[in-house]
Amino acid sequence: MSAGRTESATQPLVELATVTEAFDRLEDPVTSDGDRWVTAQHAAAEARRRQHPGRTTWAPNDQEEPVPAPTEVVDGEGEPWTRTGNGTWYMLSFNPATCEDERDADYLTWRELVAEYGPLTGHEGAA
């Protein structure tokens, strides 16, 4: 297991800490929004690990895809992503009519997904 992840427990995924919640709590007028966002990603990962010890949570620094890879993860905002047959990831709830970010429509590698949308949390028992 990499240093950035721990085994996380059975709780509804809707109760996962989000990056936006962590970002909003980080009031620092000196730090750039980009740096605050990365700090918030790591804070949300730690909160998820404490709140859901039976689930695995990967932080943005967990760049190597786990083996075996989970089939579905929840991103830093609670959106589900599924792993395709060719090893890329796709946001299940993507809807072009309501989506503000076209990047949500992309098929991403694990590294892209965890860096841009992390932390990622698997279902109970996911690698």
PDB file of C-alpha atoms in Angstrom:
ATOM      1  CA  MET A   1       0.000   0.000   0.000  1.00  0.00           C
ATOM      2  CA  SER A   2       1.398   3.430  -0.873  1.00  0.00           C
ATOM      3  CA  ALA A   3       1.970   6.064   1.768  1.00  0.00           C
ATOM      4  CA  GLY A   4      -0.849   8.212   0.401  1.00  0.00           C
ATOM      5  CA  ARG A   5      -3.663   5.735   0.858  1.00  0.00           C
ATOM      6  CA  THR A   6      -5.165   3.698   3.602  1.00  0.00           C
ATOM      7  CA  GLU A   7      -7.922   1.190   3.849  1.00  0.00           C
ATOM      8  CA  SER A   8     -11.085   3.148   4.317  1.00  0.00           C
ATOM      9  CA  ALA A   9     -15.666   1.228   6.095  1.00  0.00           C
ATOM     10  CA  THR A  10     -19.107   0.745   4.998  1.00  0.00           C
ATOM     11  CA  GLN A  11     -20.844   4.097   4.937  1.00  0.00           C
ATOM     12  CA  PRO A  12     -22.928   5.766   2.256  1.00  0.00           C
ATOM     13  CA  LEU A  13     -20.808   7.478  -0.362  1.00  0.00           C
ATOM     14  CA  VAL A  14     -22.895  10.629  -0.062  1.00  0.00           C
ATOM     15  CA  GLU A  15     -21.271  11.194   3.347  1.00  0.00           C
ATOM     16  CA  LEU A  16     -17.764  11.506   1.914  1.00  0.00           C
ATOM     17  CA  ALA A  17     -15.862  14.707   2.587  1.00  0.00           C
ATOM     18  CA  THR A  18     -15.551  16.857  -0.528  1.00  0.00           C
ATOM     19  CA  VAL A  19     -12.681  18.955  -1.795  1.00  0.00           C
ATOM     20  CA  THR A  20     -14.936  22.001  -2.057  1.00  0.00           C
ATOM     21  CA  GLU A  21     -15.805  21.740   1.652  1.00  0.00           C
ATOM     22  CA  ALA A  22     -12.122  21.528   2.554  1.00  0.00           C
ATOM     23  CA  PHE A  23     -11.221  24.369   0.149  1.00  0.00           C
ATOM     24  CA  ASP A  24     -13.847  26.646   1.678  1.00  0.00           C
ATOM     25  CA  ARG A  25     -12.407  26.023   5.152  1.00  0.00           C
ATOM     26  CA  LEU A  26      -8.882  26.959   4.053  1.00  0.00           C
ATOM     27  CA  GLU A  27      -8.851  30.724   4.331  1.00  0.00           C
ATOM     28  CA  ASP A  28      -5.405  31.926   3.320  1.00  0.00           C
ATOM     29  CA  PRO A  29      -5.167  35.206   1.399  1.00  0.00           C
ATOM     30  CA  VAL A  30      -1.493  34.575   0.568  1.00  0.00           C
ATOM     31  CA  THR A  31      -1.798  31.113  -0.979  1.00  0.00           C
ATOM     32  CA  SER A  32      -2.963  30.804  -4.588  1.00  0.00           C
ATOM     33  CA  ASP A  33      -6.276  29.085  -5.303  1.00  0.00           C
ATOM     34  CA  GLY A  34      -4.365  26.299  -7.071  1.00  0.00           C
ATOM     35  CA  ASP A  35      -2.233  25.611  -4.006  1.00  0.00           C
ATOM     36  CA  ARG A  36      -5.288  25.811  -1.744  1.00  0.00           C
ATOM     37  CA  TRP A  37      -7.060  23.290  -4.007  1.00  0.00           C
ATOM     38  CA  VAL A  38      -4.211  20.761  -3.732  1.00  0.00           C
ATOM     39  CA  THR A  39      -4.119  21.250   0.038  1.00  0.00           C
ATOM     40  CA  ALA A  40      -7.901  20.771   0.107  1.00  0.00           C
ATOM     41  CA  GLN A  41      -7.580  17.543  -1.929  1.00  0.00           C
ATOM     42  CA  HIS A  42      -5.191  16.132   0.668  1.00  0.00           C
ATOM     43  CA  ALA A  43      -7.342  17.358   3.580  1.00  0.00           C
ATOM     44  CA  ALA A  44     -10.419  15.694   2.044  1.00  0.00           C
ATOM     45  CA  ALA A  45      -8.449  12.453   1.589  1.00  0.00           C
ATOM     46  CA  GLU A  46      -7.450  12.457   5.262  1.00  0.00           C
ATOM     47  CA  ALA A  47     -11.024  13.225   6.343  1.00  0.00           C
ATOM     48  CA  ARG A  48     -12.358  10.355   4.215  1.00  0.00           C
ATOM     49  CA  ARG A  49      -9.799   7.956   5.702  1.00  0.00           C
ATOM     50  CA  ARG A  50     -10.877   8.892   9.228  1.00  0.00           C
ATOM     51  CA  GLN A  51     -14.603   8.812   8.449  1.00  0.00           C
ATOM     52  CA  HIS A  52     -14.602   5.635   6.333  1.00  0.00           C
ATOM     53  CA  PRO A  53     -11.839   3.300   7.508  1.00  0.00           C
ATOM     54  CA  GLY A  54     -13.260   0.332   5.530  1.00  0.00           C
ATOM     55  CA  ARG A  55     -12.852   2.064   2.175  1.00  0.00           C
ATOM     56  CA  THR A  56      -9.653   2.810   0.309  1.00  0.00           C
ATOM     57  CA  THR A  57      -8.948   6.462  -0.457  1.00  0.00           C
ATOM     58  CA  TRP A  58      -6.202   7.547  -2.836  1.00  0.00           C
ATOM     59  CA  ALA A  59      -4.763  11.059  -2.558  1.00  0.00           C
ATOM     60  CA  PRO A  60      -3.448  13.040  -5.556  1.00  0.00           C
ATOM     61  CA  ASN A  61       0.087  11.828  -4.872  1.00  0.00           C
ATOM     62  CA  ASP A  62      -0.996   8.179  -5.404  1.00  0.00           C
ATOM     63  CA  GLN A  63       0.010   8.211  -9.056  1.00  0.00           C
ATOM     64  CA  GLU A  64       0.311   4.461  -9.590  1.00  0.00           C
ATOM     65  CA  GLU A  65      -2.950   2.732 -10.398  1.00  0.00           C
ATOM     66  CA  PRO A  66      -3.641   0.017  -7.827  1.00  0.00           C
ATOM     67  CA  VAL A  67      -3.457  -3.628  -8.841  1.00  0.00           C
ATOM     68  CA  PRO A  68      -6.057  -4.901  -9.055  1.00  0.00           C
ATOM     69  CA  ALA A  69      -7.704  -1.626 -10.017  1.00  0.00           C
ATOM     70  CA  PRO A  70     -11.147  -0.866  -8.619  1.00  0.00           C
ATOM     71  CA  THR A  71     -13.970  -0.856 -11.152  1.00  0.00           C
ATOM     72  CA  GLU A  72     -15.519   2.319  -9.766  1.00  0.00           C
ATOM     73  CA  VAL A  73     -14.368   5.211  -7.591  1.00  0.00           C
ATOM     74  CA  VAL A  74     -15.914   8.385  -6.247  1.00  0.00           C
ATOM     75  CA  ASP A  75     -14.004  11.606  -6.903  1.00  0.00           C
ATOM     76  CA  GLY A  76     -13.300  14.558  -4.635  1.00  0.00           C
ATOM     77  CA  GLU A  77     -16.765  16.000  -5.205  1.00  0.00           C
ATOM     78  CA  GLY A  78     -18.655  12.728  -4.832  1.00  0.00           C
ATOM     79  CA  GLU A  79     -19.045  11.973  -8.545  1.00  0.00           C
ATOM     80  CA  PRO A  80     -18.737   8.317  -9.564  1.00  0.00           C
ATOM     81  CA  TRP A  81     -16.199   7.279 -12.204  1.00  0.00           C
ATOM     82  CA  THR A  82     -16.009   3.859 -13.812  1.00  0.00           C
ATOM     83  CA  ARG A  83     -13.018   2.072 -15.288  1.00  0.00           C
ATOM     84  CA  THR A  84     -13.385   1.112 -18.943  1.00  0.00           C
ATOM     85  CA  GLY A  85     -12.105  -2.060 -20.586  1.00  0.00           C
ATOM     86  CA  ASN A  86      -9.039  -0.245 -21.922  1.00  0.00           C
ATOM     87  CA  GLY A  87      -8.048   1.062 -18.473  1.00  0.00           C
ATOM     88  CA  THR A  88      -9.272   4.639 -18.771  1.00  0.00           C
ATOM     89  CA  TRP A  89     -11.824   6.267 -16.484  1.00  0.00           C
ATOM     90  CA  TYR A  90     -15.152   7.919 -17.361  1.00  0.00           C
ATOM     91  CA  MET A  91     -17.484  10.083 -15.237  1.00  0.00           C
ATOM     92  CA  LEU A  92     -20.765   8.196 -15.066  1.00  0.00           C
ATOM     93  CA  SER A  93     -22.928  11.234 -14.390  1.00  0.00           C
ATOM     94  CA  PHE A  94     -21.540  13.412 -17.190  1.00  0.00           C
ATOM     95  CA  ASN A  95     -24.352  15.375 -18.828  1.00  0.00           C
ATOM     96  CA  PRO A  96     -23.293  17.932 -21.454  1.00  0.00           C
ATOM     97  CA  ALA A  97     -26.470  19.958 -20.844  1.00  0.00           C
ATOM     98  CA  THR A  98     -25.615  20.630 -17.204  1.00  0.00           C
ATOM     99  CA  CYS A  99     -21.840  20.272 -17.083  1.00  0.00           C
ATOM    100  CA  GLU A 100     -19.658  23.370 -16.806  1.00  0.00           C
ATOM    101  CA  ASP A 101     -16.339  21.595 -17.385  1.00  0.00           C
ATOM    102  CA  GLU A 102     -15.805  19.833 -20.716  1.00  0.00           C
ATOM    103  CA  ARG A 103     -12.934  17.909 -19.135  1.00  0.00           C
ATOM    104  CA  ASP A 104     -15.585  15.846 -17.312  1.00  0.00           C
ATOM    105  CA  ALA A 105     -16.430  14.216 -20.650  1.00  0.00           C
ATOM    106  CA  ASP A 106     -12.890  12.963 -21.214  1.00  0.00           C
ATOM    107  CA  TYR A 107     -11.632   9.455 -20.695  1.00  0.00           C
ATOM    108  CA  LEU A 108      -8.777   9.894 -18.224  1.00  0.00           C
ATOM    109  CA  THR A 109      -5.850   7.784 -17.134  1.00  0.00           C
ATOM    110  CA  TRP A 110      -5.541   6.951 -13.430  1.00  0.00           C
ATOM    111  CA  ARG A 111      -2.805   9.595 -13.035  1.00  0.00           C
ATOM    112  CA  GLU A 112      -4.965  12.283 -14.630  1.00  0.00           C
ATOM    113  CA  LEU A 113      -8.031  11.270 -12.636  1.00  0.00           C
ATOM    114  CA  VAL A 114      -6.373  11.177  -9.213  1.00  0.00           C
ATOM    115  CA  ALA A 115      -4.421  14.410  -9.810  1.00  0.00           C
ATOM    116  CA  GLU A 116      -7.316  16.443 -11.226  1.00  0.00           C
ATOM    117  CA  TYR A 117     -10.328  14.957  -9.451  1.00  0.00           C
ATOM    118  CA  GLY A 118      -8.822  13.335  -6.342  1.00  0.00           C
ATOM    119  CA  PRO A 119      -9.072  12.169  -3.738  1.00  0.00           C
ATOM    120  CA  LEU A 120     -10.604   8.988  -5.080  1.00  0.00           C
ATOM    121  CA  THR A 121     -12.472   6.601  -2.829  1.00  0.00           C
ATOM    122  CA  GLY A 122     -13.420   3.034  -3.653  1.00  0.00           C
ATOM    123  CA  HIS A 123     -16.303   0.996  -2.357  1.00  0.00           C
ATOM    124  CA  GLU A 124     -15.757  -1.150   0.701  1.00  0.00           C
ATOM    125  CA  GLY A 125     -13.177  -3.795   0.015  1.00  0.00           C
ATOM    126  CA  ALA A 126     -11.858  -2.077  -3.140  1.00  0.00           C
ATOM    127  CA  ALA A 127      -8.120  -2.380  -3.555  1.00  0.00           C
TER     128      ALA A 127
END
